[in-house]
Coordinates of C-alpha atoms (C1' of nucleotides) in Angstrom, one line a residue:
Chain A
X1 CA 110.1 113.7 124.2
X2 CA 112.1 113.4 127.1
X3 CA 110.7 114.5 130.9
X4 CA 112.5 112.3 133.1
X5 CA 111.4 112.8 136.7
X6 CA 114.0 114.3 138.4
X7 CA 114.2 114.9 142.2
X8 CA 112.8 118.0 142.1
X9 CA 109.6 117.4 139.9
X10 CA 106.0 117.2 141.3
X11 CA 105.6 114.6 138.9
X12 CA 105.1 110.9 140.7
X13 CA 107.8 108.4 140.2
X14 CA 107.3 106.3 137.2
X15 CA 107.2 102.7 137.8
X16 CA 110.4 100.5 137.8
X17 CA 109.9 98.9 134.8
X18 CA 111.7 97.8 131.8
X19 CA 110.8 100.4 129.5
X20 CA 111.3 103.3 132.1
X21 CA 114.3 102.1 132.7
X22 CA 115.2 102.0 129.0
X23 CA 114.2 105.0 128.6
X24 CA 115.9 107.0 131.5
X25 CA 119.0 105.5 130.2
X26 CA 118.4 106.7 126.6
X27 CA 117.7 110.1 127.8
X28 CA 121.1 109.9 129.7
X29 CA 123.1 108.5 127.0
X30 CA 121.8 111.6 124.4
X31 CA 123.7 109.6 121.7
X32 CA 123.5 112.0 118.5
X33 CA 123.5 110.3 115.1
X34 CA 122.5 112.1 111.7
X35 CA 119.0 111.1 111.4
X36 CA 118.0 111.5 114.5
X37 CA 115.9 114.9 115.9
X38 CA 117.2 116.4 118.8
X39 CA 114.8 115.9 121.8
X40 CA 111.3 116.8 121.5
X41 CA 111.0 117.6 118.1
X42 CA 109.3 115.3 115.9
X43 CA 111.8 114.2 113.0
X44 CA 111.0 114.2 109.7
X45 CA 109.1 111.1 108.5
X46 CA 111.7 111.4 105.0
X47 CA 114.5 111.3 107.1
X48 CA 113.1 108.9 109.3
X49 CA 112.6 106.3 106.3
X50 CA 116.0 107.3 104.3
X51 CA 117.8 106.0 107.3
X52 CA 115.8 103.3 108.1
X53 CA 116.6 101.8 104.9
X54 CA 120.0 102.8 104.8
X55 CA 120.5 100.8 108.3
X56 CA 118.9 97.4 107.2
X57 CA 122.0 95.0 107.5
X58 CA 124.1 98.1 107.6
X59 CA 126.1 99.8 109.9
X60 CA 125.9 103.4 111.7
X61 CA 129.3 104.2 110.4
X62 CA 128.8 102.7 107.2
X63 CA 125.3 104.5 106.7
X64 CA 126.5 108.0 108.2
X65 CA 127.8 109.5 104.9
X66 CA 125.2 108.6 102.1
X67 CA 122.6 109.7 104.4
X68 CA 123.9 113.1 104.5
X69 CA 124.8 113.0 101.0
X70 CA 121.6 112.0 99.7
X71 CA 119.8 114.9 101.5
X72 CA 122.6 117.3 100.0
X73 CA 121.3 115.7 96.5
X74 CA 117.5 115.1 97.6
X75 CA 116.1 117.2 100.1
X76 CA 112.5 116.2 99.5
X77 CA 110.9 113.1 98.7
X78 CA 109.8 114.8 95.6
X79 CA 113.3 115.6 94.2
X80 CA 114.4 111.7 95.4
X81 CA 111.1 110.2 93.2
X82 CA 112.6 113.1 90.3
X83 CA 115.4 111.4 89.5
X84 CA 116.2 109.0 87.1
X85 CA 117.3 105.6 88.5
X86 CA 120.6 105.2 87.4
X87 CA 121.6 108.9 89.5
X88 CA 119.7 106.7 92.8
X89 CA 121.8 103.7 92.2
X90 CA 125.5 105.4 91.6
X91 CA 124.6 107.7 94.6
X92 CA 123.9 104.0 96.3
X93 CA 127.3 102.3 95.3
X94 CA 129.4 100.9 98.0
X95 CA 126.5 100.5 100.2
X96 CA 125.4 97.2 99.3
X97 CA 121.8 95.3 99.1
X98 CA 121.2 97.4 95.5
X99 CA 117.7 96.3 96.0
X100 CA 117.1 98.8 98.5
X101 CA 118.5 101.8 95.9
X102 CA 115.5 100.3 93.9
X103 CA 112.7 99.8 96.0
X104 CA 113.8 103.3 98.0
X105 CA 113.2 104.6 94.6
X106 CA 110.1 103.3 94.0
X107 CA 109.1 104.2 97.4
X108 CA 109.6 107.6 96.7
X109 CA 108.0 107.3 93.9
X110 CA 104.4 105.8 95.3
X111 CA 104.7 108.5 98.1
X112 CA 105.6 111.2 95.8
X113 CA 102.8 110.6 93.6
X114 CA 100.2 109.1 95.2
X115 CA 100.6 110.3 98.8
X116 CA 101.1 113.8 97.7
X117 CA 104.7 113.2 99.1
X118 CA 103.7 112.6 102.8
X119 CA 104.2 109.3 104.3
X120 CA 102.0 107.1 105.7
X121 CA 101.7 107.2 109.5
X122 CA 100.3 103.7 110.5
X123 CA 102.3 100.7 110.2
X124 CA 99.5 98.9 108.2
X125 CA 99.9 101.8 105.2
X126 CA 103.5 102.0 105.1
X127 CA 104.1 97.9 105.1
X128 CA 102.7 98.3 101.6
X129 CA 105.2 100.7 100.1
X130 CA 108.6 99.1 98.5
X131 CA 111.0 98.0 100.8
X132 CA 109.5 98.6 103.6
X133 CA 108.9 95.3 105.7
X134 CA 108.4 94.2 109.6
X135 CA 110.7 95.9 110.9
X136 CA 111.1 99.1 108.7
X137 CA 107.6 99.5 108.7
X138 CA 107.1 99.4 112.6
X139 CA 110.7 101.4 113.3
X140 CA 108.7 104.8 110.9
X141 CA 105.5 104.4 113.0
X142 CA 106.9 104.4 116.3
X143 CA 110.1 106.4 115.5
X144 CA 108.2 109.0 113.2
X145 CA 104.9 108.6 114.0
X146 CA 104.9 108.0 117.9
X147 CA 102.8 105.1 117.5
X148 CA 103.1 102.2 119.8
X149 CA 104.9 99.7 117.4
X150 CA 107.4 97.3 118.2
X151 CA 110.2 96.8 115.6
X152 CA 112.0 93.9 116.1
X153 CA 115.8 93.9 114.4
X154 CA 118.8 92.3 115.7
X155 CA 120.2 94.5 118.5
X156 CA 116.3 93.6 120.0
X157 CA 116.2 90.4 119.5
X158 CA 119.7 89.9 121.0
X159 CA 118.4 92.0 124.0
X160 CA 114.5 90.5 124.2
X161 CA 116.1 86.9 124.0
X162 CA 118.8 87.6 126.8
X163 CA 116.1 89.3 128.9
X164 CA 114.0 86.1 128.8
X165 CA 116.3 84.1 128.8
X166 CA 114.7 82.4 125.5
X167 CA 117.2 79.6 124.0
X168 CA 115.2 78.3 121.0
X169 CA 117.3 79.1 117.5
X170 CA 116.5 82.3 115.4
X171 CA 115.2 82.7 113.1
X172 CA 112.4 79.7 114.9
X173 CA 112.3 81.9 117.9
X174 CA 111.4 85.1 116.4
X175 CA 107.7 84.8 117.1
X176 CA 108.2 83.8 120.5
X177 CA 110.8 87.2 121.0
X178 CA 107.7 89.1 119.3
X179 CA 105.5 88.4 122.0
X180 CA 107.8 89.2 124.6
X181 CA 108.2 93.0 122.9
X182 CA 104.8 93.4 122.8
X183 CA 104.7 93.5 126.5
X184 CA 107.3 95.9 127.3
X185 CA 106.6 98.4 124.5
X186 CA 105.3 101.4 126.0
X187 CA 102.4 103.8 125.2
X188 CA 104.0 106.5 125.6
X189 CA 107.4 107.6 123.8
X190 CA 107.5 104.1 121.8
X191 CA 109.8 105.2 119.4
X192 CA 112.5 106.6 122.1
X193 CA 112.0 103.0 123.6
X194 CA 112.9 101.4 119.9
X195 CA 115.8 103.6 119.9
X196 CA 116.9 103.0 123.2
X197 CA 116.7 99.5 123.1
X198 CA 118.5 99.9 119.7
X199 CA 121.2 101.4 121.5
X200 CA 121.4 99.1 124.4
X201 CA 121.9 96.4 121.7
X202 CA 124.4 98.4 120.1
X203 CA 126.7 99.6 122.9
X204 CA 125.9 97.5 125.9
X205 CA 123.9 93.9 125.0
X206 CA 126.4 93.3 122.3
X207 CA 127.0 90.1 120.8
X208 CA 130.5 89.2 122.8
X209 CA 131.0 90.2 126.3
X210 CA 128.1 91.9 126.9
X211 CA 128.6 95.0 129.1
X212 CA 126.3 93.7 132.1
X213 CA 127.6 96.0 134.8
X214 CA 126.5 98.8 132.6
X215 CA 123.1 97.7 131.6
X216 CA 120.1 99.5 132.9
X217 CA 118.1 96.0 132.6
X218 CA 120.8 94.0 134.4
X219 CA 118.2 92.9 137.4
X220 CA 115.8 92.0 135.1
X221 CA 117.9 89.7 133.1
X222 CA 116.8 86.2 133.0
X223 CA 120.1 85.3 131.0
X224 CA 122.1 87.5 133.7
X225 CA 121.2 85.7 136.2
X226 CA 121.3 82.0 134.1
X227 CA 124.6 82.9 133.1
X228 CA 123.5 82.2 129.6
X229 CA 123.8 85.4 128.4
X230 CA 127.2 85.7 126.1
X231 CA 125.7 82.5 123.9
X232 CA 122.4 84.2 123.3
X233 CA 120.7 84.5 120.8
X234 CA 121.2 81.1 119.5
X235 CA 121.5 80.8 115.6
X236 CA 121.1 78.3 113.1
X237 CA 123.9 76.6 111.3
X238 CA 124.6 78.6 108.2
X239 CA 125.6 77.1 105.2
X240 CA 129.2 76.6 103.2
X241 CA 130.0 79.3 101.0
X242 CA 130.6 78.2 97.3
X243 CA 133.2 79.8 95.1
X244 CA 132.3 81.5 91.7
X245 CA 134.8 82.9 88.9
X246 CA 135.0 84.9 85.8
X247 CA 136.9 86.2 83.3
X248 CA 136.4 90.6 83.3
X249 CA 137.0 92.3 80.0
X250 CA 138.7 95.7 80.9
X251 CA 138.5 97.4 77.3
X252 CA 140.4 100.3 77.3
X253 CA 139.4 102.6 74.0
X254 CA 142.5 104.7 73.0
X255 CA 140.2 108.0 73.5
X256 CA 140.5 107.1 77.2
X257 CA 137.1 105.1 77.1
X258 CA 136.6 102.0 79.0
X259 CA 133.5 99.4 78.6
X260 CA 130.8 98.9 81.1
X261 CA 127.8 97.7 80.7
X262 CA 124.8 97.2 83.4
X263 CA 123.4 94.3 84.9
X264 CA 119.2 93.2 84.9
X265 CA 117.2 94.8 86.9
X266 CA 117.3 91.8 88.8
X267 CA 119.4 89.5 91.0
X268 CA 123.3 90.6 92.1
X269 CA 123.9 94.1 91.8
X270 CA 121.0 94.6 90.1
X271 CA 120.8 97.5 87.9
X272 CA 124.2 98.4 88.5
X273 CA 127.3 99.0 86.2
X274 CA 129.7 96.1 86.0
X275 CA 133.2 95.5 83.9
X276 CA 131.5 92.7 81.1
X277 CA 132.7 89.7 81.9
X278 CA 131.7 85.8 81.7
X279 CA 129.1 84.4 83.9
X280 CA 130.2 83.1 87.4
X281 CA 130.5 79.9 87.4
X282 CA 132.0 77.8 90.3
X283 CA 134.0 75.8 87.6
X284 CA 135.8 78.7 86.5
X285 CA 137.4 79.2 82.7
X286 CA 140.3 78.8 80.8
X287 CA 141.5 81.2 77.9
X288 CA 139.6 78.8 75.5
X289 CA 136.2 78.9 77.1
X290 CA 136.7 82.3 77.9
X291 CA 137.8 84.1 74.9
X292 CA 134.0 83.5 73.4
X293 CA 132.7 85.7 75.7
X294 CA 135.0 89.0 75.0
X295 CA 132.5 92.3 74.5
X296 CA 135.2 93.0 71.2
X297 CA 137.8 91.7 69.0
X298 CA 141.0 92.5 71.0
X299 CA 144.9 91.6 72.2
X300 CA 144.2 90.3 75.2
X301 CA 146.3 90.3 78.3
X302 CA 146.0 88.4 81.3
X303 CA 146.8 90.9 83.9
X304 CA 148.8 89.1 87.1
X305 CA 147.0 88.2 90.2
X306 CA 143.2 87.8 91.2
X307 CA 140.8 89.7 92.1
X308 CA 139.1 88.4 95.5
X309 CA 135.7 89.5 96.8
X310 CA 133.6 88.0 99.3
X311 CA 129.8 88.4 98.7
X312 CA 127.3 86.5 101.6
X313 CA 126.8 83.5 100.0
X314 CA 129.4 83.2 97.8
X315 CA 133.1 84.3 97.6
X316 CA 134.0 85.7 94.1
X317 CA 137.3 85.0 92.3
X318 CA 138.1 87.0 89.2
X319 CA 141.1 87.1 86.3
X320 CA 141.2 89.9 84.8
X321 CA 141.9 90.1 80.6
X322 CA 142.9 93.9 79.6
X323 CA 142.9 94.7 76.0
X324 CA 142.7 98.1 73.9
X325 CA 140.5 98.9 70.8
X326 CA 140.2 101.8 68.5
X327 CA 138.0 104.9 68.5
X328 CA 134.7 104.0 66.9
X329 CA 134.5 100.6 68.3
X330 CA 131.0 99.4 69.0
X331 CA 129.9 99.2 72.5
X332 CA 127.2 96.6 71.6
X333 CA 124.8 96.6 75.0
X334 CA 127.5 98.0 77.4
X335 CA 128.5 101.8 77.2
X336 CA 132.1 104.0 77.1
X337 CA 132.7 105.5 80.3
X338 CA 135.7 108.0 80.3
X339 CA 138.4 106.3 82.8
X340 CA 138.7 110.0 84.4
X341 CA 135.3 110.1 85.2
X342 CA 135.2 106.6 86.2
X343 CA 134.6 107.6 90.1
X344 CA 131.1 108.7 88.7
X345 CA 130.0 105.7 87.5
X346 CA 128.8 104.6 90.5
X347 CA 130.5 100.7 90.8
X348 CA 129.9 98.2 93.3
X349 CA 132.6 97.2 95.2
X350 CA 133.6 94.4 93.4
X351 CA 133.6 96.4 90.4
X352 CA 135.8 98.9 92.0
X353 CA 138.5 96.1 92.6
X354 CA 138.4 94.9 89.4
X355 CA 138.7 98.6 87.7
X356 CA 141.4 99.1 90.5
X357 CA 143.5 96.0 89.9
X358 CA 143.6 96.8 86.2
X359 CA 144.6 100.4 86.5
X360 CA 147.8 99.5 88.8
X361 CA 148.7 97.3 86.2
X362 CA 148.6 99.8 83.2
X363 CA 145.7 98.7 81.6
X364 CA 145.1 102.0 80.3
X365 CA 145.9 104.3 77.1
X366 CA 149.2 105.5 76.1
X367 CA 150.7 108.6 76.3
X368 CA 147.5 110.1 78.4
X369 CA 147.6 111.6 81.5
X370 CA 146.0 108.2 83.1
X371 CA 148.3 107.3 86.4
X372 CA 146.2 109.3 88.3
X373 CA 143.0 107.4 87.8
X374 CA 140.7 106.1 90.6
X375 CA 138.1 104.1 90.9
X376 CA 134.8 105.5 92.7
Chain B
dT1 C1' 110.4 78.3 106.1
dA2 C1' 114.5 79.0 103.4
dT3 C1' 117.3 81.4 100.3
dA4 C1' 119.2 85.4 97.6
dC5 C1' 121.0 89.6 98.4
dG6 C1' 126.8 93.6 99.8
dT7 C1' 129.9 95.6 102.4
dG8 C1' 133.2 96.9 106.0
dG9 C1' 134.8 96.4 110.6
dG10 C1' 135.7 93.5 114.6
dT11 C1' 137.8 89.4 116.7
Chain C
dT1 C1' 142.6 83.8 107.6
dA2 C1' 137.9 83.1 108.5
dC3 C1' 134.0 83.9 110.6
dC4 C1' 130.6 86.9 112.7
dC5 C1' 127.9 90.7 112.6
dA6 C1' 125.0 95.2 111.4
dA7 C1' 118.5 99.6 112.6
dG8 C1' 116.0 93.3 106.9
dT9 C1' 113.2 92.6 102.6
dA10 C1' 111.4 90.0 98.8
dT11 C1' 110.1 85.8 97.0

DNA sequence: TATACGTGGGT
DNA sequence: TACCCAAGTAT
């Protein structure tokens, strides 16, 4: 909660340190985001976690809208654990990391039905529920819970390696960035302290030209005043990024049907729908290797172009074959989505472009009412 | 410790 | 265009 001292209060100065200063600043600042409880009230541990989760590798902006619209859906933690998975994952679509739709899911489900639906408050007890890790777990205790943990995520260790000055490579120098936290985390208000350093990283210690002159920690700055700052953290070499391709089947039914099917549970876009399609292979396929692996006997068209994705580790490359097939045609393990529900469905991004690109090149029925049709 | 795992925006 | 980066976790 906030209490600043102001000139006026009987309360004694606090002491010039890092975290008071952090925390003055944050109070100034009064940055409002969706999951955050306006100033002394204690947020709701639900909301707390929803967001936490939906901000691992994730942006603000990009998190902002399915936060609010999975309250809408699921106000409780209850009605999240009540429904079935596949509702969870097409609510998740377009977010990325599917993994987290699943362990959130599962989450909710542990907490619903062993914890009578209230979370956790230690950082011990909630590191052993689904998806919740290191950071997670510490950014719920402290943020939620007011305990005095220290979650460490990128915008802190950008700011906790530029205020030491520390130079060693992440992820090596994590430990070391740790122990520094440790020291300046707070006893009281720790989780105003995570967010404010949150939002120094955010806003002020960004990555490129970093906003010293604006920075409430600027005279404490061992990088300000080495000059190293800009070039910190320092990073390991990442690795070349392969190439994979596939053929897509887009099979259109005449009823207006087209074939998805879902992926394992496991590995990319796990659990989620996807247009069939051959394996990705960095070799790629020609019409003869391909043709094998269509989901039904069709006329196939190559449809012009490519489809281009780029995933974190690899960079995706897919033609796309369109072909039609009659009413009654077995879906064999994929299912028949109606193309004017398709936004429903829930499709990762990639999926998207691929329904996208074959739509704007007329891969669907004749003589319905189809031009109209949109992916998502 | 290293790798798999999405996506969109910024430079 | 290409790379970096974002409130990381699981294995």
């Amino acid at each position: 909660m906030a209490d600043g001292a102001s000139p006026h209060s009987d309360t004694p100065a606090r002491p010039d340190t890092p975290a008071n200063r952090v925390l003055a600043w944050y109070d100034r600042q009064g940055r409002r985001l969706p999951w955050r409880a306006p100033p002394g009230v204690r947020p709701d541990p639900y909301h707390v976690w929803l967001s936490e989760v939906m901000l691992q590798q994730t942006s603000v902006q990009a998190a902002a809208p399915y936060f609010h619209d999975f309250l809408v859906r699921w106000p409780t933690v209850h009605d999240l654990a009540a429904a079935p998975q596949d509702a969870v994952l097409a609510a998740w679509a377009g977010l990325g990391y599917y993994a987290r739709a699943r362990n959130l899911h599962a989450c909710a489900r542990v907490v619903s039905e062993q914890y009578g639906g209230v979370f956790p408050g230690t950082e011990k007890e909630l590191r052993k529920l689904p998806g919740i890790g290191p950071y997670t777990g510490a950014a719920i205790a402290a943020i939620a819970f007011d305990q005095p943990a220290a979650p460490l995520d990128g915008n802190l260790e950008r700011v906790v390696a530029r205020l030491f000055d520390v130079r060693a490579e992440l992820p090596g120098a994590k430990e070391t960035l740790r122990e520094h936290l440790r020291f300046l985390v707070p006893e009281d208000r720790p989780g105003d302290f995570a967010q404010g350093m949150m939002d120094l990283g955010a806003t002020i210690c960004v990555p490129a030209s970093p906003k010293c002159m604006l920075c409430p920690l600027a005279e404490h700055c061992a990088a300000r005043a080495a000059g190293t700052a800009e070039r910190l953290p320092a990073k390991a070499a990442k690795k070349p990024r392969p190439t994979k391709r596939c053929v897509a089947f887009w099979t259109v039914r005449d009823d207006g049907c087209v074939l998805l099917r879902r992926r394992p549970q496991k590995g990319m876009l796990g659990g989620m729908l996807e247009v069939p399609s051959t394996d990705w292979t960095e070799a790629g396929w020609d019409a003869d290797s391909a043709r094998p692996h269509a989901p039904a006997n069709a006329q196939w068209r190559e449809l012009p172009g490519r489809v281009r994705h780029g995933f974190t580790h690899f960079a995706f490359e897919i033609t796309v074959w369109a072909g039609a097939v009659p009413a009654g045609t077995d879906p064999g393990d994929g299912q028949w989505w109606p193309l004017d529900r398709l936004a429903d469905a829930g499709l990762p991004t990639a999926m998207r472009k691929i329904a996208e690109h074959a739509i704007k090149h007329g891969a669907v029925p004749e003589g319905g009412d189809f031009a109209a049709i949109r992916a998502r």
